[in-house]
C-alpha atoms as a PDB file:
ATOM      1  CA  UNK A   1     -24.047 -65.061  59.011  1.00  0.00           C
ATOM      2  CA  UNK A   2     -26.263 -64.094  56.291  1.00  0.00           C
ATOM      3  CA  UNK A   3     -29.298 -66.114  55.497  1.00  0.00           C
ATOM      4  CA  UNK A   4     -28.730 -65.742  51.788  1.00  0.00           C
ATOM      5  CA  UNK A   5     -27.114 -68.196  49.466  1.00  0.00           C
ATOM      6  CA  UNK A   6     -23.686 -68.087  48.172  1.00  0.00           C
ATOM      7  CA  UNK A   7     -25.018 -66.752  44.957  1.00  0.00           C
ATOM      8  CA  UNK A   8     -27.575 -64.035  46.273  1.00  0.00           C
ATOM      9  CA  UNK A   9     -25.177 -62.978  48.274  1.00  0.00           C
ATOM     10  CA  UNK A  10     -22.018 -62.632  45.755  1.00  0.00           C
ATOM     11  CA  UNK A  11     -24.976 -60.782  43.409  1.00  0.00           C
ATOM     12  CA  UNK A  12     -25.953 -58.322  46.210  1.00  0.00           C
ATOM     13  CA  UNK A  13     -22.079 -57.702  47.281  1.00  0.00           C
ATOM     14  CA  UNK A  14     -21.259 -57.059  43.806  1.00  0.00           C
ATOM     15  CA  UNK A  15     -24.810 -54.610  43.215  1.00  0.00           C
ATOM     16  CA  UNK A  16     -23.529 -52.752  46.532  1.00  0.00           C
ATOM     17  CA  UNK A  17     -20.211 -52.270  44.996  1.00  0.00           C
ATOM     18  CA  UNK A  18     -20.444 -51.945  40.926  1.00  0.00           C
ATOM     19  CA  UNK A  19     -23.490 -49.095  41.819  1.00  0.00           C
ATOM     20  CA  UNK A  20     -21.300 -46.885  43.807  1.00  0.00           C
ATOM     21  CA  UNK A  21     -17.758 -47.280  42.214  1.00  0.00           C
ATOM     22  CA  UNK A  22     -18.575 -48.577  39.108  1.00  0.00           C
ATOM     23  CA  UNK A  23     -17.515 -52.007  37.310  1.00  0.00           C
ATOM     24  CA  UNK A  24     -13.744 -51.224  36.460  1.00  0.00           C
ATOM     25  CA  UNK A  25     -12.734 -50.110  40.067  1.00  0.00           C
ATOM     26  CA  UNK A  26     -14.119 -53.324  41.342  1.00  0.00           C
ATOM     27  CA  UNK A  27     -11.837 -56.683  41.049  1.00  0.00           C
ATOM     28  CA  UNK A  28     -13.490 -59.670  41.788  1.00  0.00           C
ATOM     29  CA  UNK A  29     -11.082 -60.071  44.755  1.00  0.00           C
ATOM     30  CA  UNK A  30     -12.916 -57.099  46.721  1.00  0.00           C
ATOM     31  CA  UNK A  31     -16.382 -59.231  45.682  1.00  0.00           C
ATOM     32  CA  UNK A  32     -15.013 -62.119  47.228  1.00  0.00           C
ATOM     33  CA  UNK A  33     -13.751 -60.916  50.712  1.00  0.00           C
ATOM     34  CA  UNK A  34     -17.211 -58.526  50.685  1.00  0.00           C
ATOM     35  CA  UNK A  35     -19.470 -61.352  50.184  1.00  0.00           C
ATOM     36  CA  UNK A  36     -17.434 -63.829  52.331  1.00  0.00           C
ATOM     37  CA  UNK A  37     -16.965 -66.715  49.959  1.00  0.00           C
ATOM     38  CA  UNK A  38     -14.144 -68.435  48.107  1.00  0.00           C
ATOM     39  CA  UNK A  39     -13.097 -67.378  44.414  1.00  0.00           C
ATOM     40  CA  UNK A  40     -14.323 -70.845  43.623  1.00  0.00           C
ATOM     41  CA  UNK A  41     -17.480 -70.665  45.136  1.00  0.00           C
ATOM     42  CA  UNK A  42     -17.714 -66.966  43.058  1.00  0.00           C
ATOM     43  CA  UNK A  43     -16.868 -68.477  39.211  1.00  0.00           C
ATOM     44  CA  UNK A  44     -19.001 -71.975  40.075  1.00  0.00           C
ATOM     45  CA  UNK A  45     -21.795 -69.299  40.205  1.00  0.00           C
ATOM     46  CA  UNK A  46     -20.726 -66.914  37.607  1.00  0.00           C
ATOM     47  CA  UNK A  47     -18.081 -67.822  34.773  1.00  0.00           C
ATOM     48  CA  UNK A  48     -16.434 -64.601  34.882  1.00  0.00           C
ATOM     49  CA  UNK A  49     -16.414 -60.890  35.942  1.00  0.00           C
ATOM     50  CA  UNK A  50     -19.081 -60.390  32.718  1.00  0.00           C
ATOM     51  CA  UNK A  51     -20.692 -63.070  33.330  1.00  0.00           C
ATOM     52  CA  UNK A  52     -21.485 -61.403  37.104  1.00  0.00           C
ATOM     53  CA  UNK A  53     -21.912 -57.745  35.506  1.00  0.00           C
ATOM     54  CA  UNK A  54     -24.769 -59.270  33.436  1.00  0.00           C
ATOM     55  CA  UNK A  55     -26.590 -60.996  35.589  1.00  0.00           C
ATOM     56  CA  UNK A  56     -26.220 -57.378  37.916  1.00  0.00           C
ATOM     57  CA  UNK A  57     -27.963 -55.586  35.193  1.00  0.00           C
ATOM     58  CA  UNK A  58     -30.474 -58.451  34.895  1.00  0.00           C
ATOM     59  CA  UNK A  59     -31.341 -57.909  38.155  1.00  0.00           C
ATOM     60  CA  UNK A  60     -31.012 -54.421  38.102  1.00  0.00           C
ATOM     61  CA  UNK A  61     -33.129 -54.100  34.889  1.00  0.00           C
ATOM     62  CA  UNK A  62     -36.095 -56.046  36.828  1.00  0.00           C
ATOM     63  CA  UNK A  63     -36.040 -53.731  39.847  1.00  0.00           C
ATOM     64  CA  UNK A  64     -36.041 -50.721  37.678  1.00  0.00           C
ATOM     65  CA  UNK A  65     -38.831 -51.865  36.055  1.00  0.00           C
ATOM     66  CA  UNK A  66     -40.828 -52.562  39.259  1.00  0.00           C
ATOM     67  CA  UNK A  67     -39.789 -48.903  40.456  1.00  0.00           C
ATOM     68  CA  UNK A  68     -41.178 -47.940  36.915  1.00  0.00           C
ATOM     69  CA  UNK A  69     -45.020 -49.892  37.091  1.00  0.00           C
ATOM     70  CA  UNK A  70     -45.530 -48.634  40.182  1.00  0.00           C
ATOM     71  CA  UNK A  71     -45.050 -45.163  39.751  1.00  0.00           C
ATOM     72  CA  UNK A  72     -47.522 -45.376  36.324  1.00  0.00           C
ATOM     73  CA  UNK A  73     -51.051 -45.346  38.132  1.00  0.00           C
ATOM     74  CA  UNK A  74     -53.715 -47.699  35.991  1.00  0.00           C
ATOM     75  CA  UNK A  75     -56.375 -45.983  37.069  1.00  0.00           C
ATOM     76  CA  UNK A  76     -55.196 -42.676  35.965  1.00  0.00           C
ATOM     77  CA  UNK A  77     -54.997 -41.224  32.215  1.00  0.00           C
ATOM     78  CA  UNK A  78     -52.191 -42.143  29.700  1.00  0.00           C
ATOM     79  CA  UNK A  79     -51.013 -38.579  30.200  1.00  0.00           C
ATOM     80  CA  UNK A  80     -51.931 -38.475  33.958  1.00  0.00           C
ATOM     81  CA  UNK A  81     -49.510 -41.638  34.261  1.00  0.00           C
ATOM     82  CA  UNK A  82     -46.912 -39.772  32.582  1.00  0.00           C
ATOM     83  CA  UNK A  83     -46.582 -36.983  34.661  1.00  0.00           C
ATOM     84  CA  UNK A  84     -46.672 -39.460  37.802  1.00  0.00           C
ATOM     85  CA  UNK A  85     -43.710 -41.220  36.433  1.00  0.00           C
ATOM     86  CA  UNK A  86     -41.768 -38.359  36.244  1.00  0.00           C
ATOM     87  CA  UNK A  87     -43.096 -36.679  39.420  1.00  0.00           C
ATOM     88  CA  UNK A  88     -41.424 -40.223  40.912  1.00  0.00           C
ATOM     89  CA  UNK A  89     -38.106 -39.674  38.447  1.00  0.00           C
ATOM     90  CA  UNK A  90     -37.701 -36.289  40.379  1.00  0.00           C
ATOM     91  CA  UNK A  91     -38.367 -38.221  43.888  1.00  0.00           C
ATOM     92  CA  UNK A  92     -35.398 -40.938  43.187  1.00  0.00           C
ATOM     93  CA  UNK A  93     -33.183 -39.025  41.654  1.00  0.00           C
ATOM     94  CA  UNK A  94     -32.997 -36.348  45.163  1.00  0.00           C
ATOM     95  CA  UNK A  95     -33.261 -39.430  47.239  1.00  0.00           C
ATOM     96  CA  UNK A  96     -29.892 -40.070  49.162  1.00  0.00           C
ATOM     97  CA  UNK A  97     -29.923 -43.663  47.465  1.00  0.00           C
ATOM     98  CA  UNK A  98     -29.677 -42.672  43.775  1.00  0.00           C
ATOM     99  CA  UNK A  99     -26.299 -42.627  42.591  1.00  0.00           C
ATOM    100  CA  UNK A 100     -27.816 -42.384  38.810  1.00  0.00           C
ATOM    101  CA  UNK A 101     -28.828 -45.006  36.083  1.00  0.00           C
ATOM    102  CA  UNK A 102     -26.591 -48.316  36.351  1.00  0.00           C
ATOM    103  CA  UNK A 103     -27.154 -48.516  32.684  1.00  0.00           C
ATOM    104  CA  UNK A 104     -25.708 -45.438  31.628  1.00  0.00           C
ATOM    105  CA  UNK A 105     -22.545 -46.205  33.577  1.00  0.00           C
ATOM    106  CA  UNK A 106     -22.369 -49.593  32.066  1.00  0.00           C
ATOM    107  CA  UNK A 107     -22.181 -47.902  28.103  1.00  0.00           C
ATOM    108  CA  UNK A 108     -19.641 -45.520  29.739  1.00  0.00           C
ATOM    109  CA  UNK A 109     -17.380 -47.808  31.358  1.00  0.00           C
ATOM    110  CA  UNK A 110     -17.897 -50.279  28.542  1.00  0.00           C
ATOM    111  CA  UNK A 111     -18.278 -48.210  25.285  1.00  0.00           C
ATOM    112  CA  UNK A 112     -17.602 -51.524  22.800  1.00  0.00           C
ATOM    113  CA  UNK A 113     -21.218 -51.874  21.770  1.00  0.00           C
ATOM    114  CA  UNK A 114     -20.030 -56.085  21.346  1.00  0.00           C
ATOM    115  CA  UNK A 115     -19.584 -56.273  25.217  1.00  0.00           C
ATOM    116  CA  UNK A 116     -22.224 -57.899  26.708  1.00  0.00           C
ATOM    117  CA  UNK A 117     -22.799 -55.264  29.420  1.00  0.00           C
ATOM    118  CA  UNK A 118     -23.245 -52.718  26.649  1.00  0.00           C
ATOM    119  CA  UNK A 119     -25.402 -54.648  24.854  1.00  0.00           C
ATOM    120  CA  UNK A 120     -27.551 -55.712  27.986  1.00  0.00           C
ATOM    121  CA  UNK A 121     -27.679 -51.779  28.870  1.00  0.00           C
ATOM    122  CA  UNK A 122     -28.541 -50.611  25.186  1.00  0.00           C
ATOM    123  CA  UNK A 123     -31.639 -53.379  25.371  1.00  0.00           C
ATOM    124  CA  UNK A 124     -32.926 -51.256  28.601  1.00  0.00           C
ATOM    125  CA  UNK A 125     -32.703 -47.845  27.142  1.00  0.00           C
ATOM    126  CA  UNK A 126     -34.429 -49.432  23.959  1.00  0.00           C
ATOM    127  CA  UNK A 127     -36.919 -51.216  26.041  1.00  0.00           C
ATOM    128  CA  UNK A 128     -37.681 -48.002  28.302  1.00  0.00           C
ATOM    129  CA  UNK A 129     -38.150 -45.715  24.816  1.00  0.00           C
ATOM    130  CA  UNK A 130     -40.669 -48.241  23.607  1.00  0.00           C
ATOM    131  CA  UNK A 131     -42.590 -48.054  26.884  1.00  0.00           C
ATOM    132  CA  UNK A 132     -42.882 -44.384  26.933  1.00  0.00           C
ATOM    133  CA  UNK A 133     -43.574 -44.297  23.130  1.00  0.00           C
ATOM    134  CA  UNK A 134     -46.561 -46.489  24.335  1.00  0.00           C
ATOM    135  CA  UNK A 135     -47.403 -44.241  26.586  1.00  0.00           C
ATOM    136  CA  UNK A 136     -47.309 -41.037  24.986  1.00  0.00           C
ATOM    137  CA  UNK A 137     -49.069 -43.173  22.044  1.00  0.00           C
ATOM    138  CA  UNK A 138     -51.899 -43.633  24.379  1.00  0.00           C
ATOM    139  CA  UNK A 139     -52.222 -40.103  25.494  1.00  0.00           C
ATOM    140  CA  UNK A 140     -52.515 -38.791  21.892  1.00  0.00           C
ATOM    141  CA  UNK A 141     -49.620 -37.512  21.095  1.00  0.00           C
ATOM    142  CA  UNK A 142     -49.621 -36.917  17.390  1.00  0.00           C
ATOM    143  CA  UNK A 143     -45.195 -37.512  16.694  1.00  0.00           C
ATOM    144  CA  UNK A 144     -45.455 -40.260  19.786  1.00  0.00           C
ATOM    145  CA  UNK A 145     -41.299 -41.391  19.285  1.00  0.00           C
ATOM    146  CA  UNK A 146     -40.618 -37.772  19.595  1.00  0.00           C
ATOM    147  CA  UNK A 147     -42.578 -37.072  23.388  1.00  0.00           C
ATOM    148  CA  UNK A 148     -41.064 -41.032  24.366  1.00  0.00           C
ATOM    149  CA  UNK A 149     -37.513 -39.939  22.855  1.00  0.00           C
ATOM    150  CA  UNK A 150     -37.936 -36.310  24.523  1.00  0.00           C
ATOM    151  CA  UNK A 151     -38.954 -37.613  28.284  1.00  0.00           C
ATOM    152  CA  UNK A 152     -35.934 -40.612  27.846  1.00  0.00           C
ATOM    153  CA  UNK A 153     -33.468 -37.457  28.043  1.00  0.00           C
ATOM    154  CA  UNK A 154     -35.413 -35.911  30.593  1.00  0.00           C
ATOM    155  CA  UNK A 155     -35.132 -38.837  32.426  1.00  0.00           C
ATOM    156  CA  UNK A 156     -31.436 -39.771  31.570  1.00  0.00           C
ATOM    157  CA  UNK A 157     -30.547 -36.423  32.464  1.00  0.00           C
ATOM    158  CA  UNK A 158     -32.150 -36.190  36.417  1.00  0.00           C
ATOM    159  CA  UNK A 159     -29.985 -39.323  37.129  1.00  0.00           C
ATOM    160  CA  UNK A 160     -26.459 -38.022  35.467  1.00  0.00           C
ATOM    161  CA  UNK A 161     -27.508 -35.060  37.771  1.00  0.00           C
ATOM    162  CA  UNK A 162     -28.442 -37.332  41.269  1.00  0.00           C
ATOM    163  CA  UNK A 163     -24.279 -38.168  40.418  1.00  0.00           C
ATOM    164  CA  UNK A 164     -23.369 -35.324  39.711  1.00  0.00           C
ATOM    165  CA  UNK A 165     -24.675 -32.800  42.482  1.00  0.00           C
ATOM    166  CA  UNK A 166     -26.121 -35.527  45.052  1.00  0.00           C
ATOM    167  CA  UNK A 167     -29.172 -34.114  46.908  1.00  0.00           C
ATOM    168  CA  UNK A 168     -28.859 -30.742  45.815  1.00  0.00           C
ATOM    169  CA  UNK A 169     -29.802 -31.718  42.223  1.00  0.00           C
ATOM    170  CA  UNK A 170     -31.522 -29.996  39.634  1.00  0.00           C
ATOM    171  CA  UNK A 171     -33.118 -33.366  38.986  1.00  0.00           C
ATOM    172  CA  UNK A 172     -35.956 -31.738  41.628  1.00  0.00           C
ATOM    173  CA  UNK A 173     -36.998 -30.158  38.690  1.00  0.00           C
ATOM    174  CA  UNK A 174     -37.795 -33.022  36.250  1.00  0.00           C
ATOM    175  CA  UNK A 175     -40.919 -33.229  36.815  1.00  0.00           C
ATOM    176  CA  UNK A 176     -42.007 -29.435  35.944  1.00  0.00           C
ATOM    177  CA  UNK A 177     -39.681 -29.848  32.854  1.00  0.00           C
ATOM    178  CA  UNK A 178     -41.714 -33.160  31.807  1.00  0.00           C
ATOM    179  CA  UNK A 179     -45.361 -31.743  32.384  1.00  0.00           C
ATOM    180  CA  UNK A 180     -43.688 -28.736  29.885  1.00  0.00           C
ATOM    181  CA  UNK A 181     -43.297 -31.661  27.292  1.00  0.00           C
ATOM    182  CA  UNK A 182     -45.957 -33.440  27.156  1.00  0.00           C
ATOM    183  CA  UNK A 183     -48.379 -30.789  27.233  1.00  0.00           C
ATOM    184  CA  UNK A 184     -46.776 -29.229  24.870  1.00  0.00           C
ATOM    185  CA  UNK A 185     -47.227 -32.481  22.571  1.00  0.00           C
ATOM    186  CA  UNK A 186     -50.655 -33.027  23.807  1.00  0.00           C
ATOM    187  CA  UNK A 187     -52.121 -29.330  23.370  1.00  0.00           C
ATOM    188  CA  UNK A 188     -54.357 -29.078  20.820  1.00  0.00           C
ATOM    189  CA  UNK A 189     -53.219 -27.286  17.855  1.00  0.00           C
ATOM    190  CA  UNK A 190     -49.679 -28.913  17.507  1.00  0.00           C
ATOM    191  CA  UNK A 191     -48.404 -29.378  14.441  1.00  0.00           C
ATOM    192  CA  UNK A 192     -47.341 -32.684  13.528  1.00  0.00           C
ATOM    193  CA  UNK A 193     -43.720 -33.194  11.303  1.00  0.00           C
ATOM    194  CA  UNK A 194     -45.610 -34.694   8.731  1.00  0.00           C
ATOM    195  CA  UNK A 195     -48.003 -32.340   8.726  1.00  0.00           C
ATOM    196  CA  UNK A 196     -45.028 -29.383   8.633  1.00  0.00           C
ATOM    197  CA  UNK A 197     -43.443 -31.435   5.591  1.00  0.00           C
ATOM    198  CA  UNK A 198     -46.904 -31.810   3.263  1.00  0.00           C
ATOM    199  CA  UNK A 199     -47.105 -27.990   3.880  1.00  0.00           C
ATOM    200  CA  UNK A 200     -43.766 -27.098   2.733  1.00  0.00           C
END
């Protein structure tokens, strides 16, 4: 028997099954018999299947974003931390345990930007462009949105591909593709939008 509570345990059952077959392919009575509990016990935790879908990304969103402070280095350069993160981007997404980004799922499966899960999913992406805006901000990057809103698709992209091809990925590759970026936003000599419209 598992040492976890009734609700830890109906959250990791349904994180187990919502990451590898999605949210729509998953009833709640599969959640149930996984996770060894009653349906009762199940909604006296969690008021419905949403209610349990949020409360996976919750979790989710926290883990990601202990994955994501420990790959940025403090004692390394704004730029220096930049290239780590993505240099651990291209490690998850070829590790046998990435099956992709949760949150892009969640806006595919649930498109209706009034559901709760794609509302909790669109606050991640936004929350993950500000932090990289913040970072490329730091490392001098004269248009700082456009390196944060660049690297985002990098990222996005290496885990559609960990789906996608598995192992084989070109997701290896991130990580040469991002050091492309941002240097090429951090070299001197760039010329800034701004600066391109005042000359015009």
């Amino acid at each position: 028997m598992s040492s976890l509570g009734a609700r830890e345990r109906i959250l990791a059952t349904a994180a187990d099954l919502f990451y590898e077959h999605g949210f729509h392919a998953v009833g709640v009575d599969l959640i149930i018999e996984r996770a060894g509990v009653a349906k009762t016990t199940l909604y006296r935790h969690f008021g419905s299947k949403d209610d349990l879908i949020v409360a996976y990304l919750d979790d989710a969103n926290t883990r990601f974003w202990s994955w994501f402070e420990d790959a940025v280095n403090p004692n390394m350069s704004p730029r220096e931390q930049l290239v780590g993160l993505f240099d651990a981007v291209a490690k998850l997404a070829t590790s046998a345990a990435c099956l992709g980004c949760t949150f892009q799922v969640t806006a595919a499966e649930f498109p209706d930007a009034g559901h709760p899960g794609h509302a909790t999913a669109l606050d991640h992406k936004q929350s993950v462009r500000t932090r990289l805006r913040d970072l490329a901000s730091a490392a001098g990057a004269p248009e700082p949105t456009d390196l944060a809103d660049g690297l985002l698709l990098l990222m996005d992209g290496a885990f559609a591909a960990a789906r996608m091809y598995g192992r084989s990925s070109p997701a290896a590759g991130v990580a040469t593709a991002a050091r492309t970026l941002i240097d090429a936003h951090l070299l001197p000599g760039r010329r800034t939008r701004s600066a391109t419209r005042r000359s015009a």
